[in-house]
Short mmCIF file of C-alpha atoms in Angstrom, two decimals:
data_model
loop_
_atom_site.label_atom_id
_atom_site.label_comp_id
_atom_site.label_asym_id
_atom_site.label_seq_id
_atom_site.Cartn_x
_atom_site.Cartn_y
_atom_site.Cartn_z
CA UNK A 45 -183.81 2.93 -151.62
CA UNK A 46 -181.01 5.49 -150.84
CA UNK A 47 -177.93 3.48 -151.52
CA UNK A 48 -176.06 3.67 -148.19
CA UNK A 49 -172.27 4.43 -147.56
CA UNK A 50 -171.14 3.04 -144.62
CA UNK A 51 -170.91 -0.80 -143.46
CA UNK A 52 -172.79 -1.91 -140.33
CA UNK A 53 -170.69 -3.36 -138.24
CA UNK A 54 -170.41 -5.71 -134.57
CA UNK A 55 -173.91 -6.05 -132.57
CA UNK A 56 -175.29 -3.03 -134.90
CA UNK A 57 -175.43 -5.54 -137.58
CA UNK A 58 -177.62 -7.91 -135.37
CA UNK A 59 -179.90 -4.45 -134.20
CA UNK A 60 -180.67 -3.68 -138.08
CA UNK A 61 -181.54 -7.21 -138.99
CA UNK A 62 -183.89 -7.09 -135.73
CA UNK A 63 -185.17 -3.83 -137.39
CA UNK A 64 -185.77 -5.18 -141.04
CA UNK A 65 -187.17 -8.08 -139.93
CA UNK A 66 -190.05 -6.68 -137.58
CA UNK A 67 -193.36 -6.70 -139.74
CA UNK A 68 -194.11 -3.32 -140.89
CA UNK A 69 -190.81 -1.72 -141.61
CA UNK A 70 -190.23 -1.42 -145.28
CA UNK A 71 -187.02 0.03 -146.44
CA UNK A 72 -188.19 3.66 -146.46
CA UNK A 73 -189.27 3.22 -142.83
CA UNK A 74 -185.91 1.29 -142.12
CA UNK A 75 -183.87 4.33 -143.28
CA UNK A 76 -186.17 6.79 -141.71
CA UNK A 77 -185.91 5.01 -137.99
CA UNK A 78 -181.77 5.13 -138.28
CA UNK A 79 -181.73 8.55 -139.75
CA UNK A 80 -183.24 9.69 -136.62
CA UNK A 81 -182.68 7.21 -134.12
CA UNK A 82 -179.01 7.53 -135.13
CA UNK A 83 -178.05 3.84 -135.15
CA UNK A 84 -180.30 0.57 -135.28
CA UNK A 85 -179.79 -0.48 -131.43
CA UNK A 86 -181.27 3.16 -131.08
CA UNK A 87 -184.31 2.87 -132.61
CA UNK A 88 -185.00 -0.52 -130.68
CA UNK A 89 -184.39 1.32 -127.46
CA UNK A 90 -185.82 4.52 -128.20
CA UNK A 91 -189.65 5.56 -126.71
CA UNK A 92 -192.37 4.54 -128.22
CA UNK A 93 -194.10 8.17 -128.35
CA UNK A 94 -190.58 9.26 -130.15
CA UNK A 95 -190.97 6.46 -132.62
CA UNK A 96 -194.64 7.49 -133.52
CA UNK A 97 -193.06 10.85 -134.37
CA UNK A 98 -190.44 8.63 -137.25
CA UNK A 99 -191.64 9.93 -141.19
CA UNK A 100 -193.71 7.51 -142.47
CA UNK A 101 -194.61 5.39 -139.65
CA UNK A 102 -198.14 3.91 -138.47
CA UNK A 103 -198.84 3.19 -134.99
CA UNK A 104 -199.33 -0.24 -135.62
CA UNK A 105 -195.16 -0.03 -136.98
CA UNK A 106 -193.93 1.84 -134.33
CA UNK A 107 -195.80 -0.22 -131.44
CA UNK A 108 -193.56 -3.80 -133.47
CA UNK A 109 -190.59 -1.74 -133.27
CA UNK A 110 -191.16 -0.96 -129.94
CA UNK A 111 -191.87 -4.60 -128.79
CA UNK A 112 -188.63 -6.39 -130.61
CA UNK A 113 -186.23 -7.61 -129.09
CA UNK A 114 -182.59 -8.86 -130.03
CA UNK A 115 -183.21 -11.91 -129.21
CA UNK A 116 -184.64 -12.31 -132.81
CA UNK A 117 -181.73 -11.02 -135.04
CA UNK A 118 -179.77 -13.45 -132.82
CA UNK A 119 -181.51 -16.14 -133.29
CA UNK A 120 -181.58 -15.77 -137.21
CA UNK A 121 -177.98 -15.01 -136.90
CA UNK A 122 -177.10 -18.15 -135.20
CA UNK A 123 -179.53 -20.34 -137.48
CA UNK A 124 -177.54 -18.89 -140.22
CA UNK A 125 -173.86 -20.12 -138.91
CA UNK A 126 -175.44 -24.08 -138.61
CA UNK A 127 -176.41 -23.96 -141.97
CA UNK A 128 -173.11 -21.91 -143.14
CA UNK A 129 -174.71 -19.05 -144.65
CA UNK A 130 -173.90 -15.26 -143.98
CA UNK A 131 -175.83 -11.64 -143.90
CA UNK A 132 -175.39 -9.25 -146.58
CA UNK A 133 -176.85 -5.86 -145.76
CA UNK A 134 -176.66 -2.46 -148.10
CA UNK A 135 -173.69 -1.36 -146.32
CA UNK A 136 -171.42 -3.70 -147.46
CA UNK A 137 -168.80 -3.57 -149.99
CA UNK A 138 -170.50 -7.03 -151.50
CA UNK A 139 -173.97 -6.18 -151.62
CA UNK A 140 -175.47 -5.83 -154.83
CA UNK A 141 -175.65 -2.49 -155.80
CA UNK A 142 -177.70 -3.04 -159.06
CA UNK A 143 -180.61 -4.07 -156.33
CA UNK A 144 -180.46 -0.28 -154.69
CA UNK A 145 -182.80 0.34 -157.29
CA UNK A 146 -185.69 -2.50 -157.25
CA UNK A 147 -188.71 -1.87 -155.66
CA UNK A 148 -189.45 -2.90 -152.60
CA UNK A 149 -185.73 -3.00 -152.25
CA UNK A 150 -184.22 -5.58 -150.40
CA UNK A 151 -183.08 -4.58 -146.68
CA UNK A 152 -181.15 -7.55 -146.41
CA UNK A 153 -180.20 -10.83 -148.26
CA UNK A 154 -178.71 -14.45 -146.68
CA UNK A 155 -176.25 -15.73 -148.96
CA UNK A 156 -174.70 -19.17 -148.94
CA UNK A 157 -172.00 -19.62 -151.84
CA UNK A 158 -169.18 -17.72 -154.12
CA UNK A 159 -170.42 -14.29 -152.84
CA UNK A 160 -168.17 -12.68 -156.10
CA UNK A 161 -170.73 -13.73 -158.43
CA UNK A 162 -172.38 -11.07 -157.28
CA UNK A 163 -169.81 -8.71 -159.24
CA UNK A 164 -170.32 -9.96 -162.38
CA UNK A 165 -172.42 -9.34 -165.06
CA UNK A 166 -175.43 -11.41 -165.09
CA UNK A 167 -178.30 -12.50 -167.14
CA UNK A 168 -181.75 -13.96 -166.00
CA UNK A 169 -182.83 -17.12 -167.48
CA UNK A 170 -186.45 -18.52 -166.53
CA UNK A 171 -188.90 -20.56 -167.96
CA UNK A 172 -191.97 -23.15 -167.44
CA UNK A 173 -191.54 -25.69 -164.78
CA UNK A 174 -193.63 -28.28 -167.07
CA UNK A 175 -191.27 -27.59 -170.36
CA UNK A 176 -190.54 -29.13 -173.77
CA UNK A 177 -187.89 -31.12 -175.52
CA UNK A 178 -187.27 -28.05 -177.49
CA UNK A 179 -187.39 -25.66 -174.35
CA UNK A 180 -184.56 -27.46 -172.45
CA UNK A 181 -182.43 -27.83 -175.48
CA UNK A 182 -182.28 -24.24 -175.63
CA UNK A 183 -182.21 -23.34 -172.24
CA UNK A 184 -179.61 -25.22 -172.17
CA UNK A 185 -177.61 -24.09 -175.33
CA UNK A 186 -178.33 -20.44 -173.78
CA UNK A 187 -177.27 -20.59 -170.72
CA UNK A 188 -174.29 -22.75 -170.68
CA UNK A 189 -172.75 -20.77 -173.49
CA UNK A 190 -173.45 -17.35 -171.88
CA UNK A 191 -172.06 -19.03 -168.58
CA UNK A 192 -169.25 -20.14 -170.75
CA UNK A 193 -168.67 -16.32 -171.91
CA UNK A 194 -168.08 -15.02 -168.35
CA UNK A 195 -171.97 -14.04 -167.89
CA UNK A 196 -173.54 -15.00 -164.84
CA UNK A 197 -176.88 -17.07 -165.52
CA UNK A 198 -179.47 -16.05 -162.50
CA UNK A 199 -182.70 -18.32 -161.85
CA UNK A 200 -185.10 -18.92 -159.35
CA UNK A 201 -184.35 -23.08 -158.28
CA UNK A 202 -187.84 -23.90 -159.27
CA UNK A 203 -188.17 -27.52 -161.21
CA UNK A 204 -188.21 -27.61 -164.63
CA UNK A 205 -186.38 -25.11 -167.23
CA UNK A 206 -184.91 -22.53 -163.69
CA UNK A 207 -183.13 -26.10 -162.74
CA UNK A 208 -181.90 -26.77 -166.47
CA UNK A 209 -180.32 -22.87 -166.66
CA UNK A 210 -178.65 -23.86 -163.40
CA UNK A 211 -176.84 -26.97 -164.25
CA UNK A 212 -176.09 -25.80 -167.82
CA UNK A 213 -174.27 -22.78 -166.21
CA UNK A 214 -172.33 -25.06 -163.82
CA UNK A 215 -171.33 -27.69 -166.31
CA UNK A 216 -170.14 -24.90 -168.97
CA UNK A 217 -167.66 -23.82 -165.92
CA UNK A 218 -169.56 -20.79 -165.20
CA UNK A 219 -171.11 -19.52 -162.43
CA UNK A 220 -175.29 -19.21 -161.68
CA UNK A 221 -177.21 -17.83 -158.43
CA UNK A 222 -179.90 -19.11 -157.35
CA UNK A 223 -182.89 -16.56 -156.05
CA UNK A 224 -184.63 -19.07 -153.12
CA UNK A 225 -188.49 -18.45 -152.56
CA UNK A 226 -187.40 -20.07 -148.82
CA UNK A 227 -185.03 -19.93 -146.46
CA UNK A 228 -181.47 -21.26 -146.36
CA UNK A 229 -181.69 -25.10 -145.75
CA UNK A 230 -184.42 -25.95 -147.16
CA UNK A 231 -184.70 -27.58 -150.41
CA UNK A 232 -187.67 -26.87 -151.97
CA UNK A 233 -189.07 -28.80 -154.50
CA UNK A 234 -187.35 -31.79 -153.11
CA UNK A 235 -186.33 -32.89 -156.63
CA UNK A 236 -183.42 -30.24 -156.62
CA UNK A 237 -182.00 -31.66 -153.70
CA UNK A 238 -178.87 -32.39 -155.60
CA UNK A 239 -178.84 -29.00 -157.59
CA UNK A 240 -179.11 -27.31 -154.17
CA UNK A 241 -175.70 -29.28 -153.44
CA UNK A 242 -173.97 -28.12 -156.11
CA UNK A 243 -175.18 -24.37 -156.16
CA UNK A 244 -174.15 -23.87 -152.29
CA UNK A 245 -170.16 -24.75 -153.24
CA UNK A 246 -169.99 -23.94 -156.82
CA UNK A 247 -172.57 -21.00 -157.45
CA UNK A 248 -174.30 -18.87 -155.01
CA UNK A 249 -178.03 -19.23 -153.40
CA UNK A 250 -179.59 -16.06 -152.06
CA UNK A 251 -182.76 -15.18 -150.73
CA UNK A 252 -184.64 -12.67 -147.93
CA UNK A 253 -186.32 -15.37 -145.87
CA UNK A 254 -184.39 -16.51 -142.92
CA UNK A 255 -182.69 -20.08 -142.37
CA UNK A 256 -185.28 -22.32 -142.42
CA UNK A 257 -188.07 -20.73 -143.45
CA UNK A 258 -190.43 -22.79 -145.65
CA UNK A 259 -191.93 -21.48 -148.81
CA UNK A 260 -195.33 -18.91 -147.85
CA UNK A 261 -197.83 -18.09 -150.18
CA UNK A 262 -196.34 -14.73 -152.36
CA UNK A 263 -192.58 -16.13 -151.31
CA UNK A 264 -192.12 -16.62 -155.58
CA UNK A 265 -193.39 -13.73 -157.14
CA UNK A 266 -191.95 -11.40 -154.19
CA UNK A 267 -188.06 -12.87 -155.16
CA UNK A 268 -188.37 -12.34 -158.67
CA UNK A 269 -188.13 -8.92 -158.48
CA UNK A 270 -184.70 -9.72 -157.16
CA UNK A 271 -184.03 -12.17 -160.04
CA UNK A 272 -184.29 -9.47 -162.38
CA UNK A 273 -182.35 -6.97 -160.48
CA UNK A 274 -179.47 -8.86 -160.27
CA UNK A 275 -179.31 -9.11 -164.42
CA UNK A 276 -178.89 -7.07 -167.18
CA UNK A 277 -181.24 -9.03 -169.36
CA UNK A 278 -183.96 -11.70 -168.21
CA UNK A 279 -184.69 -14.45 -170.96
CA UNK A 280 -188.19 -16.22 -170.91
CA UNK A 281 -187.63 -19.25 -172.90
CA UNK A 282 -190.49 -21.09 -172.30
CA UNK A 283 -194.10 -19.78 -170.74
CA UNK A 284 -197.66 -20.72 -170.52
CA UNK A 285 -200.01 -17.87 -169.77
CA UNK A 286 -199.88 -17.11 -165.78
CA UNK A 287 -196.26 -18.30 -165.31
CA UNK A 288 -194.33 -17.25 -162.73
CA UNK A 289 -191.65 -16.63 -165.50
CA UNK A 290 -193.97 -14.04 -167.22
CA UNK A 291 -193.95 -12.16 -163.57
CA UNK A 292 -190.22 -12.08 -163.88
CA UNK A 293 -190.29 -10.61 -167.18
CA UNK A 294 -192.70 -8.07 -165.90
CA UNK A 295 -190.39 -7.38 -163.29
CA UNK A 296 -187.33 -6.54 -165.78
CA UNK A 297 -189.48 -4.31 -167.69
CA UNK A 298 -190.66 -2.53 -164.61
CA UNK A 299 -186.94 -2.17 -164.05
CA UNK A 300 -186.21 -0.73 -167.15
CA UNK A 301 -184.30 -3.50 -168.02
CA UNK A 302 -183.86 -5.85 -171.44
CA UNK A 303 -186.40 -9.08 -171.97
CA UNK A 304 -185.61 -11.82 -174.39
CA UNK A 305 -187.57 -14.07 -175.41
CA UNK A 306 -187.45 -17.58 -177.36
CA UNK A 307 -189.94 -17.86 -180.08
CA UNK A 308 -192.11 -20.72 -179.84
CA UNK A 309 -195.45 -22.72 -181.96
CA UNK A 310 -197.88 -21.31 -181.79
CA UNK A 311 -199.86 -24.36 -181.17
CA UNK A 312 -197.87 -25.12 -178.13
CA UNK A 313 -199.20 -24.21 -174.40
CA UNK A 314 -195.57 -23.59 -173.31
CA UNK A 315 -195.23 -20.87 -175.99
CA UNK A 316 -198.28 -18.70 -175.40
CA UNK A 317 -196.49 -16.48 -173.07
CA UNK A 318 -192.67 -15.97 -175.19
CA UNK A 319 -194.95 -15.49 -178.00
CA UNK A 320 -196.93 -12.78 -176.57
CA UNK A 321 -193.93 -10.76 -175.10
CA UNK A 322 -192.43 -11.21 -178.77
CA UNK A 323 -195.56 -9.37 -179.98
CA UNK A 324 -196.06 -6.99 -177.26
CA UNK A 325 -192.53 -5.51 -177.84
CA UNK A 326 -189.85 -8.34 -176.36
CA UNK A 327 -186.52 -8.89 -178.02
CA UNK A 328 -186.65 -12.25 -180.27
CA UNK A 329 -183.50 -14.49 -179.01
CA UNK A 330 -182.48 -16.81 -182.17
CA UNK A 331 -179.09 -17.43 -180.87
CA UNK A 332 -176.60 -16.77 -178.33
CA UNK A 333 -175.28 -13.35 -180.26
CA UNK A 334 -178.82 -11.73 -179.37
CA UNK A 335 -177.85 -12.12 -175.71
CA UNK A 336 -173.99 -11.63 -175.92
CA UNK A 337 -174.32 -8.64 -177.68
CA UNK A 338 -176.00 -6.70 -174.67
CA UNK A 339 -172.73 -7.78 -172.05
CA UNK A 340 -169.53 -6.23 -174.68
CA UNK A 341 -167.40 -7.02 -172.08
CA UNK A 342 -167.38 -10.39 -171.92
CA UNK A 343 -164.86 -12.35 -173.92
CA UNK A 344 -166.90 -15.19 -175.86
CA UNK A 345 -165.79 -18.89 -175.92
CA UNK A 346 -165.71 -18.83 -179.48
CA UNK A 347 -167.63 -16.88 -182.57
CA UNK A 348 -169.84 -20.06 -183.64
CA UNK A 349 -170.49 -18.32 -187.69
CA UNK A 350 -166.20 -17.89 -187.39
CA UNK A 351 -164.59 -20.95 -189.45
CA UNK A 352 -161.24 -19.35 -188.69
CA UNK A 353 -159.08 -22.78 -187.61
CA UNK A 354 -157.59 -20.58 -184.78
CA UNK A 355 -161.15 -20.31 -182.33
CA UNK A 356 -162.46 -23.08 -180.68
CA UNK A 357 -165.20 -23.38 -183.39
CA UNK A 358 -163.29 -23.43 -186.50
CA UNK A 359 -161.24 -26.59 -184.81
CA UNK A 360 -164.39 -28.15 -184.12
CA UNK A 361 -165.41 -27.64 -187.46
CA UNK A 362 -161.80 -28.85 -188.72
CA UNK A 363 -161.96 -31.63 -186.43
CA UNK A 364 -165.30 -32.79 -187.96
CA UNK A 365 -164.06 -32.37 -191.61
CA UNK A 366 -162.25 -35.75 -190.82
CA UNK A 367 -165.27 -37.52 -189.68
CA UNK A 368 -167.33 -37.67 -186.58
CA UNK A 369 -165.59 -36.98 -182.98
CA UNK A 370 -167.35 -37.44 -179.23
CA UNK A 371 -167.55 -34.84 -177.17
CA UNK A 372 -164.92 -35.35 -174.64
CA UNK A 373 -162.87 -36.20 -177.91
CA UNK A 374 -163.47 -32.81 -178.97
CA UNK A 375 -162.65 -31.29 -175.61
CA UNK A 376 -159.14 -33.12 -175.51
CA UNK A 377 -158.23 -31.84 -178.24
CA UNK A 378 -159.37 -28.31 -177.74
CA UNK A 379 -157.88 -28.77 -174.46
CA UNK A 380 -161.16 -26.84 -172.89
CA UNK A 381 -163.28 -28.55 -169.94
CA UNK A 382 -166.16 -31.20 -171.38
CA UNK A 383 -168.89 -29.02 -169.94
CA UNK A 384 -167.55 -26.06 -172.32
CA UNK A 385 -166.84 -27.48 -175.04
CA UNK A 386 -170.72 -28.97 -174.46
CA UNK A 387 -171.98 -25.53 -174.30
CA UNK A 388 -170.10 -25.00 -177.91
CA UNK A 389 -171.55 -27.91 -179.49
CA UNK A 390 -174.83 -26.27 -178.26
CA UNK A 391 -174.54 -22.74 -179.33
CA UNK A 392 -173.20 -24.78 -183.08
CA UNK A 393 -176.08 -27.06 -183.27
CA UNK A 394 -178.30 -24.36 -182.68
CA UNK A 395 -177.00 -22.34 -185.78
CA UNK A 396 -176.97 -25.32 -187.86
CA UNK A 397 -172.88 -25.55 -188.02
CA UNK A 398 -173.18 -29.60 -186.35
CA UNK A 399 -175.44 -32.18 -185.62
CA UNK A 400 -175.28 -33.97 -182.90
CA UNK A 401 -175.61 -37.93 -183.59
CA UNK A 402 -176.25 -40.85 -180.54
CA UNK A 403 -173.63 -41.01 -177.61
CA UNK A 404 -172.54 -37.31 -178.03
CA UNK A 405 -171.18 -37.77 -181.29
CA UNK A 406 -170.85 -35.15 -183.31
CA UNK A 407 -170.48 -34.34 -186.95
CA UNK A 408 -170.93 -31.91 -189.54
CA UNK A 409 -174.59 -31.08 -191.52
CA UNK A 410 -174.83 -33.37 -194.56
CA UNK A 411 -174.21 -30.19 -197.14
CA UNK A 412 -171.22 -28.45 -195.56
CA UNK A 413 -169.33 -32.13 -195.35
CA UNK A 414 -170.13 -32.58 -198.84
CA UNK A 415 -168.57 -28.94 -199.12
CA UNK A 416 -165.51 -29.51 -196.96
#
């Protein structure tokens, strides 16, 4: 898609969404009806011999154009207001320029949230809805501490190890978007009901289907193309062979972008598919540095392998010298947020630097207390 230059603006804005949401017009056929119709409301009005005569466009096309009415960008419009969402079209300063590029591209997105998430850098992190133990712990490690370095963690909403990525980017004090197979205001599977909650006033849901639209057969696989636009690098954690997560890897590489992938057993379903893209070519993720060392301008929390007293982790590591601490002991001290210094302890017990012990306790490994 051509990226555009100039914002859409007053009734013109309700005339394109009419446009882009008539079935038929893709965004090539979009740009080619307002390059020569001159503005949207122009190609709705315009004859429909003159529209037949548009670059790229059937008959079939140019007799939906022909037929719409306004009515129907109004009617989305107003939909979106009740359930406080708002348009984002290619125009504008805040759409997401790193999408220009995906294809299809995205005419259009809804957006409910913190729309400047969308101007950070960002990382996809997706994985099987029917997970491990394992698989959530480091989901969870991952994406709360890349949350906690300034990276935005991107999933799809979907139950299981999408949902995990989500809350451990909100608890770490970051920020996640959510990619909705569905319209605004629905919640879909019912069992994120309270994820959706938090997402819509603390991270950001998008998604191409309008308010209230209920998940249609090819609604998933058609918005992961936009979950891997929106990041730099997509992570598959977990996989069986045919999930959707595999898709959204396939997407990223179609993209020309990074893929990660956490090494699994290879006696374990969930595993199949990271172990696959690990032997077809995929990036091995064994701790948080593979990740952070793609985003260079992020400022990490703290260097986890750095026993310097002065970073976060050497006065965890300090702290634990003495004995055993709780988290939210930890995190007065530090003086960070609990959800932070969470997404520490995480990234530490994943490199073997503490264990964590019942209650959130934590302490140091058996050898390196014996060493301290």
């Amino acid at each position: 898609m051509q990226e555009p230059d100039i914002p859409i603006e007053g009734e013109e804005r309700i005339a394109y969404l009419t446009l882009a949401l008539t079935p038929g017009v893709n965004a090539s056929r979009l740009r080619n009806l307002i390059q020569k119709c001159i503005t949207p409301s122009g190609a709705l009005t315009a004859p429909l011999a003159f529209l037949e005569t548009v670059p790229e466009m059937k008959a079939t096309v140019a007799q939906s154009v022909h037929d719409a009415k306004m009515e129907l960008g109004h009617r989305v419009m107003d939909d979106l207001a009740r359930v406080g969402g708002q348009l984002l079209l290619p125009g504008d300063p805040v759409f997401p320029r790193v999408l220009f590029t995906v294809e299809p591209a995205p005419t259009y997105l809804f957006a409910m949230g913190r729309i400047e998430l969308l101007a950070r850098p960002a990382v996809a992190i997706v994985g099987s809805r029917d997970h491990t133990r394992y698989g959530a712990e480091v989901c969870e490690a991952i994406a709360g501490g890349a949350a906690a370095a300034g990276v935005v963690v991107v999933s799809g909403m979907a139950r299981g190890l999408d949902a995990v990525a989500h809350h451990a980017a909100l608890a770490a004090g970051g920020g996640s978007i959510g990619v909705l197979g569905c319209g605004l205001g629905v919640i879909y599977p019912e069992s994120n009901r309270m994820l959706y909650s938090l997402m819509r006033t603390d991270g950001l849901l998008l998604t191409e289907a309008p308010p209230g639209e209920r998940p249609k057969k090819g609604s998933f696989p058609k918005r992961n193309r936009i979950i891997a636009g929106l990041a730099r690098a997509t992570v598959v954690v977990e996989a069986a062979v045919g999930s959707g997560a595999l898709i959204t890897a396939n997407e990223a590489l179609d993209q020309g972008k990074d893929v990660l992938a956490v090494p699994g057993g290879v006696t374990s379903p969930t595993s199949v598919g990271t172990n696959r893209l690990l032997r077809d070519g995929a990036a091995p993720l064994l701790d948080l540095e593979d990740l952070l060392s793609r985003y260079p301008e992020v400022n990490l929390l703290a260097d986890a392998t750095d026993p310097d007293a002065s970073t976060p982790s050497g006065a965890v590591i300090a702290m634990l010298k003495a004995g055993p601490r709780q988290a939210d002991e930890i995190a007065a001290t530090l003086r960070f947020p609990t959800g932070q210094v969470l997404a520490l302890l995480g990234i530490m017990e994943i490199q073997g630097l503490v264990v964590q012990r019942p209650g959130l306790t934590y302490s140091l490994p058996r050898a390196r207390f014996a060493a301290g």
